[in-house]
Coordinates of N, CA and C in Angstrom, one line a residue:
M28 N -34.9 -14.4 -13.5 CA -33.5 -14.0 -13.2 C -33.5 -12.6 -12.6
S29 N -32.9 -12.5 -11.4 CA -32.8 -11.2 -10.7 C -31.3 -10.9 -10.4
T30 N -31.0 -9.6 -10.3 CA -29.7 -9.2 -10.1 C -29.6 -8.0 -9.1
L31 N -28.8 -8.2 -8.0 CA -28.6 -7.1 -7.1 C -27.2 -6.5 -7.5
E32 N -27.2 -5.2 -7.8 CA -25.9 -4.6 -8.2 C -25.6 -3.5 -7.3
I33 N -24.4 -3.6 -6.8 CA -23.8 -2.6 -5.8 C -22.6 -1.9 -6.5
N34 N -22.7 -0.6 -6.7 CA -21.7 0.2 -7.4 C -21.1 1.3 -6.5
N35 N -19.8 1.2 -6.2 CA -19.1 2.2 -5.4 C -19.8 2.7 -4.2
L36 N -20.4 1.7 -3.4 CA -21.2 2.1 -2.2 C -20.3 2.6 -1.1
Q37 N -20.7 3.8 -0.6 CA -19.9 4.4 0.5 C -20.9 4.7 1.6
V38 N -20.6 4.3 2.8 CA -21.5 4.4 3.9 C -20.7 4.9 5.2
S39 N -21.4 5.8 5.9 CA -20.8 6.4 7.1 C -21.8 6.2 8.3
V40 N -21.3 6.3 9.5 CA -22.2 6.3 10.7 C -21.7 7.5 11.6
E41 N -22.7 7.9 12.4 CA -22.3 9.0 13.4 C -21.9 8.3 14.7
T42 N -20.8 8.7 15.2 CA -20.2 8.2 16.5 C -20.0 9.4 17.4
E43 N -19.7 9.1 18.7 CA -19.4 10.2 19.6 C -18.2 11.1 19.2
A44 N -17.3 10.4 18.4 CA -16.1 11.2 17.9 C -16.4 11.9 16.6
G45 N -17.6 11.7 16.1 CA -17.9 12.3 14.8 C -18.3 11.3 13.7
T46 N -18.4 11.8 12.5 CA -18.7 10.9 11.4 C -17.6 9.9 11.1
K47 N -18.0 8.7 11.0 CA -16.9 7.6 10.7 C -17.3 6.9 9.4
E48 N -16.4 6.9 8.4 CA -16.7 6.2 7.2 C -16.4 4.7 7.4
I49 N -17.4 3.9 7.0 CA -17.3 2.4 7.1 C -17.0 1.8 5.8
L50 N -17.9 2.0 4.8 CA -17.7 1.4 3.5 C -17.1 2.5 2.6
R51 N -16.0 2.1 1.9 CA -15.2 3.1 1.1 C -15.2 2.8 -0.4
G52 N -16.4 2.4 -0.9 CA -16.5 2.1 -2.3 C -16.5 0.6 -2.6
V53 N -17.7 0.0 -2.4 CA -17.9 -1.4 -2.6 C -18.6 -1.7 -3.9
D54 N -18.0 -2.6 -4.7 CA -18.6 -3.0 -6.0 C -18.9 -4.5 -5.8
L55 N -20.2 -4.9 -6.1 CA -20.5 -6.3 -6.0 C -21.8 -6.6 -6.8
T56 N -21.9 -7.7 -7.5 CA -23.0 -8.1 -8.3 C -23.4 -9.5 -7.9
I57 N -24.7 -9.7 -7.5 CA -25.2 -11.0 -7.1 C -26.4 -11.3 -8.0
S58 N -26.4 -12.4 -8.6 CA -27.5 -12.8 -9.5 C -28.2 -14.1 -9.0
S59 N -29.4 -14.3 -9.5 CA -30.2 -15.5 -9.1 C -29.3 -16.8 -9.2
G60 N -29.4 -17.7 -8.2 CA -28.7 -18.9 -8.3 C -27.3 -18.9 -7.8
Q61 N -26.8 -17.7 -7.5 CA -25.4 -17.6 -7.1 C -25.3 -17.5 -5.6
T62 N -24.2 -18.0 -5.0 CA -23.9 -17.8 -3.6 C -22.6 -17.1 -3.5
H63 N -22.6 -15.9 -2.9 CA -21.4 -15.1 -2.7 C -21.1 -15.1 -1.2
A64 N -19.9 -15.5 -0.8 CA -19.5 -15.4 0.6 C -18.6 -14.2 0.8
I65 N -19.0 -13.4 1.8 CA -18.1 -12.2 2.2 C -17.5 -12.6 3.5
M66 N -16.1 -12.6 3.5 CA -15.3 -12.9 4.7 C -14.4 -11.7 5.0
G67 N -14.0 -11.6 6.3 CA -13.1 -10.6 6.7 C -13.1 -10.5 8.2
P68 N -12.1 -9.7 8.7 CA -11.9 -9.6 10.1 C -13.0 -8.7 10.7
N69 N -13.1 -8.7 12.0 CA -14.1 -7.8 12.7 C -13.8 -6.3 12.3
G70 N -14.9 -5.6 12.2 CA -14.8 -4.2 11.9 C -14.5 -3.8 10.4
S71 N -14.5 -4.8 9.5 CA -14.2 -4.6 8.2 C -15.3 -4.0 7.3
G72 N -16.5 -4.1 7.9 CA -17.7 -3.5 7.1 C -18.7 -4.5 6.6
K73 N -18.5 -5.8 6.9 CA -19.4 -6.8 6.4 C -20.8 -6.6 6.8
S74 N -21.1 -6.4 8.1 CA -22.5 -6.2 8.5 C -23.0 -4.9 8.1
T75 N -22.2 -3.9 8.0 CA -22.6 -2.6 7.5 C -23.2 -2.7 6.1
L76 N -22.5 -3.5 5.3 CA -23.0 -3.7 3.9 C -24.4 -4.3 4.0
A77 N -24.6 -5.3 4.8 CA -25.9 -6.0 4.9 C -27.0 -5.1 5.3
Y78 N -26.7 -4.3 6.4 CA -27.8 -3.4 6.9 C -28.0 -2.2 6.1
S79 N -27.0 -1.8 5.3 CA -27.2 -0.7 4.4 C -28.1 -1.1 3.3
I80 N -27.9 -2.3 2.8 CA -28.8 -2.8 1.7 C -30.2 -2.9 2.2
A81 N -30.4 -3.4 3.4 CA -31.7 -3.6 4.0 C -32.4 -2.3 4.4
G82 N -31.6 -1.2 4.6 CA -32.2 0.1 4.9 C -32.2 0.5 6.3
H83 N -31.3 0.0 7.1 CA -31.2 0.4 8.5 C -30.9 1.9 8.6
P84 N -31.6 2.7 9.4 CA -31.5 4.2 9.4 C -30.2 4.6 10.0
K85 N -29.5 3.8 10.7 CA -28.2 4.1 11.4 C -27.1 4.4 10.3
Y86 N -27.2 3.8 9.2 CA -26.2 3.9 8.2 C -26.5 4.9 7.1
Q87 N -25.6 5.9 6.9 CA -25.8 7.0 6.0 C -25.1 6.7 4.7
I88 N -25.9 6.6 3.6 CA -25.3 6.4 2.3 C -24.7 7.7 1.8
T89 N -23.4 7.7 1.6 CA -22.8 9.0 1.1 C -22.3 8.9 -0.3
G90 N -22.5 7.8 -1.0 CA -22.1 7.7 -2.4 C -22.4 6.3 -2.9
G91 N -22.5 6.2 -4.2 CA -22.7 5.0 -4.9 C -24.2 4.6 -5.0
S92 N -24.4 3.4 -5.5 CA -25.8 3.0 -5.8 C -26.0 1.5 -5.5
V93 N -27.3 1.1 -5.3 CA -27.7 -0.3 -5.1 C -29.0 -0.4 -5.9
T94 N -29.0 -1.4 -6.8 CA -30.2 -1.6 -7.6 C -30.5 -3.1 -7.6
L95 N -31.8 -3.3 -7.7 CA -32.3 -4.7 -7.8 C -33.2 -4.8 -9.1
D96 N -32.7 -5.5 -10.0 CA -33.4 -5.6 -11.3 C -33.6 -4.2 -11.9
G97 N -32.6 -3.4 -11.7 CA -32.6 -2.0 -12.3 C -33.3 -1.0 -11.5
E98 N -34.0 -1.4 -10.4 CA -34.8 -0.5 -9.6 C -33.8 0.1 -8.4
D99 N -34.0 1.3 -8.1 CA -33.1 2.0 -7.1 C -33.5 1.5 -5.7
V100 N -32.7 0.7 -5.1 CA -33.0 0.1 -3.8 C -32.9 1.2 -2.7
L101 N -32.0 2.1 -2.9 CA -31.7 3.2 -1.9 C -32.9 4.2 -1.8
A102 N -33.7 4.2 -2.8 CA -34.9 5.1 -2.8 C -36.1 4.5 -2.2
M103 N -36.0 3.2 -1.9 CA -37.1 2.5 -1.3 C -37.1 2.5 0.2
S104 N -38.3 2.5 0.8 CA -38.4 2.3 2.3 C -38.0 0.8 2.6
V105 N -37.9 0.6 3.9 CA -37.5 -0.8 4.3 C -38.5 -1.8 3.9
D106 N -39.8 -1.5 4.0 CA -40.8 -2.5 3.6 C -40.9 -2.7 2.1
E107 N -40.6 -1.6 1.4 CA -40.6 -1.7 -0.1 C -39.4 -2.6 -0.5
R108 N -38.3 -2.5 0.2 CA -37.2 -3.4 -0.2 C -37.6 -4.9 0.0
A109 N -38.3 -5.1 1.1 CA -38.7 -6.5 1.4 C -39.7 -7.0 0.3
R110 N -40.6 -6.1 -0.1 CA -41.6 -6.5 -1.1 C -40.9 -6.7 -2.4
A111 N -39.8 -5.9 -2.7 CA -39.1 -6.1 -3.9 C -38.4 -7.4 -4.1
G112 N -38.2 -8.1 -2.9 CA -37.5 -9.4 -3.0 C -36.2 -9.5 -2.2
L113 N -35.9 -8.5 -1.3 CA -34.7 -8.6 -0.5 C -35.1 -9.1 0.9
F114 N -34.2 -10.0 1.4 CA -34.4 -10.6 2.7 C -33.1 -10.5 3.5
L115 N -33.2 -10.2 4.8 CA -32.1 -10.1 5.7 C -32.3 -11.0 6.9
A116 N -31.4 -12.0 7.0 CA -31.3 -12.8 8.2 C -30.3 -12.1 9.2
M117 N -30.8 -11.7 10.3 CA -29.9 -10.8 11.2 C -29.0 -11.7 12.0
Q118 N -27.8 -11.1 12.3 CA -26.9 -11.8 13.2 C -27.5 -11.9 14.6
Y119 N -28.2 -10.9 15.1 CA -28.8 -10.9 16.4 C -30.3 -10.6 16.2
P120 N -31.1 -11.6 15.9 CA -32.5 -11.4 15.8 C -33.2 -10.9 17.0
V121 N -34.1 -9.9 16.8 CA -34.7 -9.3 18.0 C -35.9 -10.0 18.4
E122 N -36.3 -9.8 19.7 CA -37.5 -10.3 20.2 C -38.7 -9.4 19.9
V123 N -39.8 -10.0 19.7 CA -41.0 -9.2 19.5 C -42.1 -9.6 20.4
P124 N -42.1 -9.1 21.7 CA -43.1 -9.6 22.6 C -44.5 -9.3 22.2
G125 N -45.4 -10.2 22.5 CA -46.9 -10.0 22.1 C -47.3 -10.4 20.7
V126 N -46.3 -10.8 19.9 CA -46.6 -11.3 18.5 C -46.1 -12.7 18.4
T127 N -47.1 -13.6 18.1 CA -46.7 -15.0 17.9 C -46.0 -15.2 16.6
V128 N -45.2 -16.3 16.6 CA -44.5 -16.6 15.3 C -45.5 -16.8 14.2
S129 N -46.6 -17.5 14.4 CA -47.5 -17.8 13.4 C -48.1 -16.5 12.8
N130 N -48.5 -15.6 13.7 CA -49.1 -14.3 13.2 C -48.0 -13.5 12.5
F131 N -46.8 -13.5 13.0 CA -45.7 -12.8 12.4 C -45.5 -13.3 11.0
L132 N -45.4 -14.6 10.8 CA -45.1 -15.2 9.5 C -46.2 -14.9 8.5
R133 N -47.4 -15.0 8.9 CA -48.5 -14.8 8.0 C -48.6 -13.3 7.6
T134 N -48.4 -12.4 8.6 CA -48.4 -11.0 8.3 C -47.3 -10.6 7.3
A135 N -46.1 -11.2 7.5 CA -45.0 -10.9 6.6 C -45.3 -11.4 5.2
K136 N -45.8 -12.6 5.1 CA -46.1 -13.2 3.8 C -47.2 -12.4 3.1
T137 N -48.1 -11.9 3.8 CA -49.2 -11.1 3.2 C -48.6 -9.8 2.7
A138 N -47.7 -9.2 3.5 CA -47.1 -7.9 3.1 C -46.3 -8.1 1.8
V139 N -45.5 -9.2 1.8 CA -44.6 -9.4 0.7 C -45.4 -9.8 -0.6
A140 N -46.4 -10.7 -0.4 CA -47.1 -11.2 -1.6 C -48.2 -10.3 -2.1
G141 N -48.7 -9.4 -1.2 CA -49.7 -8.5 -1.6 C -51.1 -9.0 -1.3
E142 N -51.2 -10.2 -0.8 CA -52.5 -10.8 -0.4 C -52.2 -11.9 0.6
A143 N -53.2 -12.2 1.4 CA -53.0 -13.2 2.4 C -53.0 -14.6 1.8
P144 N -52.1 -15.5 2.3 CA -52.2 -16.9 1.8 C -53.4 -17.6 2.3
K145 N -53.9 -18.6 1.5 CA -55.0 -19.4 1.9 C -54.6 -20.1 3.2
L146 N -55.4 -20.0 4.2 CA -55.1 -20.5 5.5 C -54.7 -22.0 5.5
R147 N -55.5 -22.9 4.9 CA -55.2 -24.3 5.0 C -53.9 -24.6 4.3
T148 N -53.6 -24.0 3.1 CA -52.4 -24.3 2.4 C -51.2 -23.7 3.2
W149 N -51.4 -22.5 3.8 CA -50.4 -21.8 4.6 C -49.9 -22.6 5.8
V150 N -50.9 -23.1 6.5 CA -50.6 -23.9 7.7 C -49.8 -25.1 7.4
K151 N -50.1 -25.8 6.3 CA -49.4 -26.9 5.8 C -47.9 -26.6 5.4
E152 N -47.8 -25.4 4.8 CA -46.4 -25.0 4.4 C -45.6 -24.7 5.6
V153 N -46.2 -24.0 6.6 CA -45.4 -23.6 7.8 C -45.0 -24.9 8.5
R154 N -45.9 -25.8 8.7 CA -45.6 -27.1 9.4 C -44.5 -27.8 8.7
G155 N -44.6 -27.9 7.4 CA -43.6 -28.6 6.6 C -42.2 -28.0 6.7
A156 N -42.2 -26.6 6.7 CA -40.9 -25.9 6.8 C -40.3 -26.1 8.2
M157 N -41.2 -26.1 9.2 CA -40.7 -26.2 10.6 C -40.2 -27.6 10.8
D158 N -40.8 -28.6 10.2 CA -40.4 -30.0 10.3 C -39.0 -30.1 9.7
N159 N -38.8 -29.5 8.5 CA -37.5 -29.6 7.8 C -36.4 -29.0 8.7
L160 N -36.7 -27.9 9.4 CA -35.8 -27.2 10.3 C -35.7 -27.8 11.7
R161 N -36.5 -28.9 11.9 CA -36.5 -29.6 13.2 C -36.9 -28.6 14.3
M162 N -37.9 -27.9 14.0 CA -38.5 -26.9 15.0 C -39.8 -27.5 15.6
D163 N -39.9 -27.5 16.9 CA -41.1 -28.0 17.6 C -42.3 -27.2 17.1
P164 N -43.4 -27.8 16.8 CA -44.6 -27.0 16.3 C -45.1 -26.0 17.4
V165 N -44.8 -26.2 18.6 CA -45.2 -25.3 19.7 C -44.6 -23.9 19.5
F166 N -43.5 -23.8 18.7 CA -42.8 -22.5 18.5 C -43.7 -21.6 17.8
A167 N -44.7 -22.1 17.0 CA -45.6 -21.3 16.2 C -46.4 -20.4 17.1
E168 N -46.7 -20.9 18.3 CA -47.6 -20.1 19.2 C -46.8 -19.3 20.2
R169 N -45.5 -19.4 20.2 CA -44.7 -18.6 21.1 C -44.4 -17.2 20.5
N170 N -44.1 -16.2 21.3 CA -43.8 -14.9 20.8 C -42.5 -14.9 20.1
V171 N -42.4 -14.0 19.1 CA -41.2 -14.0 18.2 C -39.9 -13.9 18.9
N172 N -39.1 -14.9 18.9 CA -37.7 -15.0 19.5 C -37.7 -14.8 21.0
E173 N -38.8 -14.7 21.6 CA -38.8 -14.5 23.1 C -38.5 -15.8 23.8
G174 N -37.4 -15.8 24.5 CA -36.9 -17.0 25.2 C -36.3 -18.0 24.3
F175 N -36.1 -17.7 23.0 CA -35.5 -18.6 22.1 C -34.0 -18.7 22.4
S176 N -33.4 -19.8 22.2 CA -31.9 -20.0 22.2 C -31.3 -19.4 21.0
G177 N -30.0 -19.2 20.9 CA -29.4 -18.7 19.7 C -29.7 -19.5 18.5
G178 N -29.6 -20.8 18.7 CA -29.9 -21.7 17.5 C -31.3 -21.6 17.1
E179 N -32.2 -21.5 18.0 CA -33.7 -21.4 17.7 C -34.0 -20.1 16.9
K180 N -33.3 -19.0 17.3 CA -33.5 -17.8 16.6 C -33.0 -17.9 15.2
K181 N -31.9 -18.5 15.0 CA -31.3 -18.7 13.6 C -32.2 -19.6 12.8
R182 N -32.8 -20.6 13.4 CA -33.7 -21.5 12.6 C -34.9 -20.7 12.2
H183 N -35.4 -19.8 13.1 CA -36.6 -19.0 12.8 C -36.3 -18.1 11.6
E184 N -35.0 -17.5 11.6 CA -34.7 -16.7 10.5 C -34.8 -17.4 9.1
I185 N -34.2 -18.7 9.1 CA -34.3 -19.4 7.9 C -35.7 -19.9 7.6
L186 N -36.5 -20.1 8.6 CA -37.9 -20.4 8.4 C -38.6 -19.3 7.6
Q187 N -38.3 -18.1 8.0 CA -38.8 -16.9 7.3 C -38.3 -16.9 5.8
M188 N -37.1 -17.2 5.7 CA -36.5 -17.2 4.3 C -37.2 -18.2 3.4
E189 N -37.4 -19.4 4.0 CA -38.1 -20.5 3.2 C -39.5 -20.1 2.8
L190 N -40.2 -19.4 3.7 CA -41.6 -19.1 3.5 C -41.8 -17.9 2.6
L191 N -40.9 -16.9 2.8 CA -41.1 -15.6 2.0 C -40.5 -15.7 0.6
Q192 N -39.6 -16.7 0.4 CA -39.0 -16.9 -0.9 C -38.5 -15.6 -1.6
P193 N -37.5 -15.0 -1.0 CA -36.9 -13.8 -1.6 C -36.2 -14.0 -2.9
K194 N -35.9 -12.9 -3.6 CA -35.1 -13.0 -4.8 C -33.6 -13.0 -4.4
I195 N -33.3 -12.2 -3.4 CA -31.9 -12.1 -2.9 C -32.0 -12.2 -1.4
A196 N -31.2 -13.2 -0.8 CA -31.2 -13.4 0.6 C -29.8 -13.0 1.2
I197 N -29.8 -12.1 2.2 CA -28.6 -11.7 2.8 C -28.5 -12.3 4.2
L198 N -27.5 -13.1 4.4 CA -27.4 -13.8 5.7 C -26.2 -13.3 6.5
D199 N -26.5 -12.5 7.5 CA -25.4 -11.9 8.3 C -25.0 -12.8 9.4
E200 N -23.9 -13.5 9.2 CA -23.3 -14.3 10.2 C -24.3 -15.3 10.9
T201 N -25.0 -15.9 10.0 CA -26.1 -16.9 10.4 C -25.4 -18.0 11.2
D202 N -24.2 -18.3 11.0 CA -23.5 -19.4 11.7 C -23.0 -19.1 13.1
S203 N -23.1 -17.8 13.5 CA -22.6 -17.5 14.8 C -23.5 -18.1 15.9
G204 N -22.8 -18.7 16.9 CA -23.5 -19.2 18.0 C -24.2 -20.6 17.8
L205 N -24.0 -21.2 16.6 CA -24.6 -22.5 16.3 C -23.7 -23.6 16.6
D206 N -24.2 -24.7 17.2 CA -23.4 -25.9 17.4 C -23.4 -26.7 16.0
V207 N -22.7 -27.8 16.0 CA -22.5 -28.5 14.7 C -23.8 -28.9 14.1
D208 N -24.7 -29.5 15.0 CA -26.0 -30.0 14.5 C -26.9 -28.9 13.9
A209 N -27.0 -27.8 14.7 CA -27.8 -26.6 14.3 C -27.2 -26.0 13.0
L210 N -25.9 -26.0 12.9 CA -25.3 -25.4 11.7 C -25.7 -26.2 10.5
K211 N -25.7 -27.5 10.6 CA -26.1 -28.4 9.5 C -27.5 -28.2 9.1
V212 N -28.4 -28.1 10.1 CA -29.9 -27.9 9.8 C -30.1 -26.6 9.1
V213 N -29.5 -25.5 9.7 CA -29.7 -24.2 9.1 C -29.1 -24.1 7.7
S214 N -28.0 -24.7 7.5 CA -27.4 -24.7 6.1 C -28.3 -25.5 5.1
E215 N -28.8 -26.6 5.6 CA -29.7 -27.3 4.7 C -30.9 -26.5 4.3
G216 N -31.4 -25.7 5.3 CA -32.6 -24.8 5.0 C -32.2 -23.8 3.9
V217 N -31.0 -23.2 4.0 CA -30.6 -22.2 3.0 C -30.5 -22.9 1.6
N218 N -29.8 -24.1 1.6 CA -29.7 -24.8 0.3 C -31.0 -25.2 -0.3
R219 N -31.9 -25.6 0.6 CA -33.2 -26.0 0.1 C -34.0 -24.9 -0.5
T220 N -33.9 -23.7 0.1 CA -34.6 -22.5 -0.4 C -34.0 -22.1 -1.7
K221 N -32.7 -22.1 -1.8 CA -32.0 -21.7 -3.0 C -32.4 -22.6 -4.2
E222 N -32.4 -23.9 -3.9 CA -32.7 -24.9 -4.9 C -34.2 -24.8 -5.4
S223 N -35.1 -24.5 -4.5 CA -36.5 -24.4 -4.8 C -36.9 -23.1 -5.5
T224 N -36.2 -22.0 -5.1 CA -36.6 -20.7 -5.6 C -35.6 -20.1 -6.6
G225 N -34.3 -20.6 -6.6 CA -33.3 -20.0 -7.4 C -32.8 -18.6 -7.0
C226 N -33.0 -18.3 -5.7 CA -32.6 -17.0 -5.2 C -31.1 -16.9 -5.1
G227 N -30.6 -15.6 -5.1 CA -29.2 -15.4 -4.9 C -29.0 -15.3 -3.4
V228 N -27.8 -15.6 -3.0 CA -27.4 -15.6 -1.6 C -26.2 -14.8 -1.3
L229 N -26.2 -13.9 -0.4 CA -25.1 -13.2 0.0 C -24.8 -13.6 1.5
L230 N -23.8 -14.4 1.7 CA -23.5 -15.0 3.0 C -22.3 -14.3 3.6
I231 N -22.5 -13.7 4.8 CA -21.5 -13.0 5.5 C -21.0 -13.9 6.7
T232 N -19.7 -14.2 6.7 CA -19.2 -15.1 7.8 C -17.7 -14.8 8.1
H233 N -17.3 -15.2 9.3 CA -15.9 -15.1 9.7 C -15.2 -16.4 9.3
Y234 N -15.9 -17.5 9.3 CA -15.3 -18.8 9.3 C -15.7 -19.6 8.1
T235 N -14.9 -20.6 7.8 CA -15.2 -21.4 6.6 C -16.1 -22.6 6.9
R236 N -16.4 -22.8 8.2 CA -17.1 -24.1 8.6 C -18.5 -24.1 7.9
I237 N -19.2 -22.9 7.8 CA -20.5 -23.0 7.1 C -20.4 -23.2 5.6
L238 N -19.2 -22.8 5.1 CA -19.0 -23.0 3.6 C -18.8 -24.4 3.3
R239 N -18.6 -25.3 4.2 CA -18.6 -26.7 4.0 C -19.9 -27.3 3.7
Y240 N -21.0 -26.6 4.1 CA -22.4 -27.0 3.9 C -23.0 -26.1 2.8
I241 N -22.7 -24.8 2.8 CA -23.2 -23.9 1.7 C -22.1 -23.6 0.8
Q242 N -22.0 -24.2 -0.3 CA -20.9 -24.0 -1.2 C -20.9 -22.7 -2.0
P243 N -20.0 -21.8 -1.8 CA -20.0 -20.5 -2.5 C -19.5 -20.6 -3.9
D244 N -20.1 -19.8 -4.7 CA -19.6 -19.7 -6.1 C -18.4 -18.6 -6.1
F245 N -18.6 -17.6 -5.3 CA -17.6 -16.5 -5.2 C -17.3 -16.2 -3.8
V246 N -16.0 -15.9 -3.5 CA -15.6 -15.4 -2.2 C -15.0 -14.1 -2.3
H247 N -15.5 -13.1 -1.4 CA -14.9 -11.8 -1.4 C -14.4 -11.5 0.0
V248 N -13.1 -11.0 0.0 CA -12.5 -10.6 1.3 C -12.7 -9.1 1.5
F249 N -13.3 -8.8 2.7 CA -13.5 -7.4 3.1 C -12.4 -7.0 4.0
V250 N -11.8 -5.9 3.8 CA -10.8 -5.3 4.7 C -10.9 -3.8 4.6
D251 N -11.1 -3.2 5.7 CA -11.2 -1.7 5.8 C -12.2 -1.1 4.9
G252 N -13.4 -1.7 4.8 CA -14.5 -1.1 4.0 C -14.4 -1.3 2.5
R253 N -13.5 -2.2 2.1 CA -13.4 -2.4 0.6 C -13.3 -3.9 0.4
V254 N -13.5 -4.3 -0.9 CA -13.2 -5.7 -1.3 C -11.7 -5.8 -1.6
A255 N -11.0 -6.5 -0.8 CA -9.5 -6.6 -1.0 C -9.1 -7.6 -2.0
E256 N -9.9 -8.7 -2.1 CA -9.6 -9.8 -3.0 C -10.8 -10.6 -3.3
E257 N -10.9 -11.2 -4.5 CA -12.0 -12.0 -4.9 C -11.5 -13.3 -5.5
G258 N -12.3 -14.3 -5.3 CA -12.0 -15.6 -5.9 C -13.1 -16.6 -5.8
G259 N -12.7 -17.9 -5.9 CA -13.7 -19.0 -5.7 C -13.5 -19.6 -4.4
P260 N -14.1 -20.8 -4.2 CA -14.0 -21.5 -2.9 C -12.6 -21.7 -2.4
E261 N -11.6 -21.8 -3.3 CA -10.3 -22.0 -2.9 C -9.7 -20.8 -2.1
L262 N -10.3 -19.6 -2.3 CA -9.9 -18.5 -1.5 C -10.3 -18.6 0.0
A263 N -11.4 -19.2 0.2 CA -11.9 -19.4 1.6 C -10.9 -20.4 2.3
E264 N -10.5 -21.4 1.6 CA -9.6 -22.4 2.2 C -8.2 -21.7 2.5
R265 N -7.8 -20.8 1.6 CA -6.5 -20.1 1.9 C -6.7 -19.2 3.2
L266 N -7.8 -18.6 3.3 CA -8.1 -17.8 4.5 C -8.1 -18.6 5.8
E267 N -8.6 -19.8 5.6 CA -8.7 -20.7 6.8 C -7.2 -21.1 7.2
N268 N -6.4 -21.2 6.3 CA -5.0 -21.6 6.6 C -4.1 -20.5 7.0
E269 N -4.3 -19.3 6.3 CA -3.4 -18.2 6.5 C -4.0 -17.0 7.3
G270 N -5.3 -16.9 7.5 CA -5.9 -15.8 8.2 C -5.9 -14.6 7.3
Y271 N -6.1 -13.4 8.0 CA -6.2 -12.1 7.3 C -4.9 -11.2 7.4
D272 N -3.9 -11.8 7.9 CA -2.7 -11.0 8.2 C -2.2 -10.2 7.0
R273 N -2.1 -10.9 5.9 CA -1.5 -10.3 4.7 C -2.4 -9.1 4.2
F274 N -3.7 -9.2 4.4 CA -4.6 -8.1 4.0 C -4.5 -7.0 5.0
L275 N -4.4 -7.3 6.3 CA -4.3 -6.2 7.3 C -3.0 -5.5 7.2
A276 N -1.9 -6.2 6.8 CA -0.6 -5.5 6.7 C -0.7 -4.5 5.5
K277 N -1.3 -4.8 4.4 CA -1.5 -3.9 3.3 C -2.3 -2.7 3.7
A278 N -3.4 -3.0 4.5 CA -4.3 -1.9 4.9 C -3.6 -0.9 5.8

């Protein structure tokens, strides 16, 4: 049982106009086996939360705390956070020229696990995971995300999640740019990983369509850097019907 606990998190970024506060005191607790959906309009701070937890240097933590099983996440380097069990699927996965997918995956697994996986077993696991995500085996020998379509990049993110088996997976708008078929395949990969590992999932999205495949236990509405409202799946349906106007008017 693992728990990611966020208390009064405050985050700023430097802009040409000066320091801008993005997160204004976020409280959130995610435990193993739970799926939390964060929804909200553009610019509300959803992605800032994800990248702050992961350790992106652009975001300055000005207050609050983040702990994973009682350990101070904010005191860890980016690689230490990954080894501790945090995983981030990026909204815009980057290309890594000169590094093949197979080498990248095995290096990442070795770093997280502390030892290299046995080659024969590892190859079988990778092939099985790629089959489940309907990825052509030739992708294993291509450079990371180089020339990949949007859908292929997102499948590769979930492939990493399946193989690295994190304690807490943060998915930053994984549904963006996916067609209906790819959305279903990616969602099945998330559900499969959660069922097999019991990991907690923090799912950031604008839309409810992915929530038809990945059922949230909790829904949090982000507005102006804060959690404006919390509820269950019914809150997502209300947002689908009403939008964010009532929250923006208050803000």
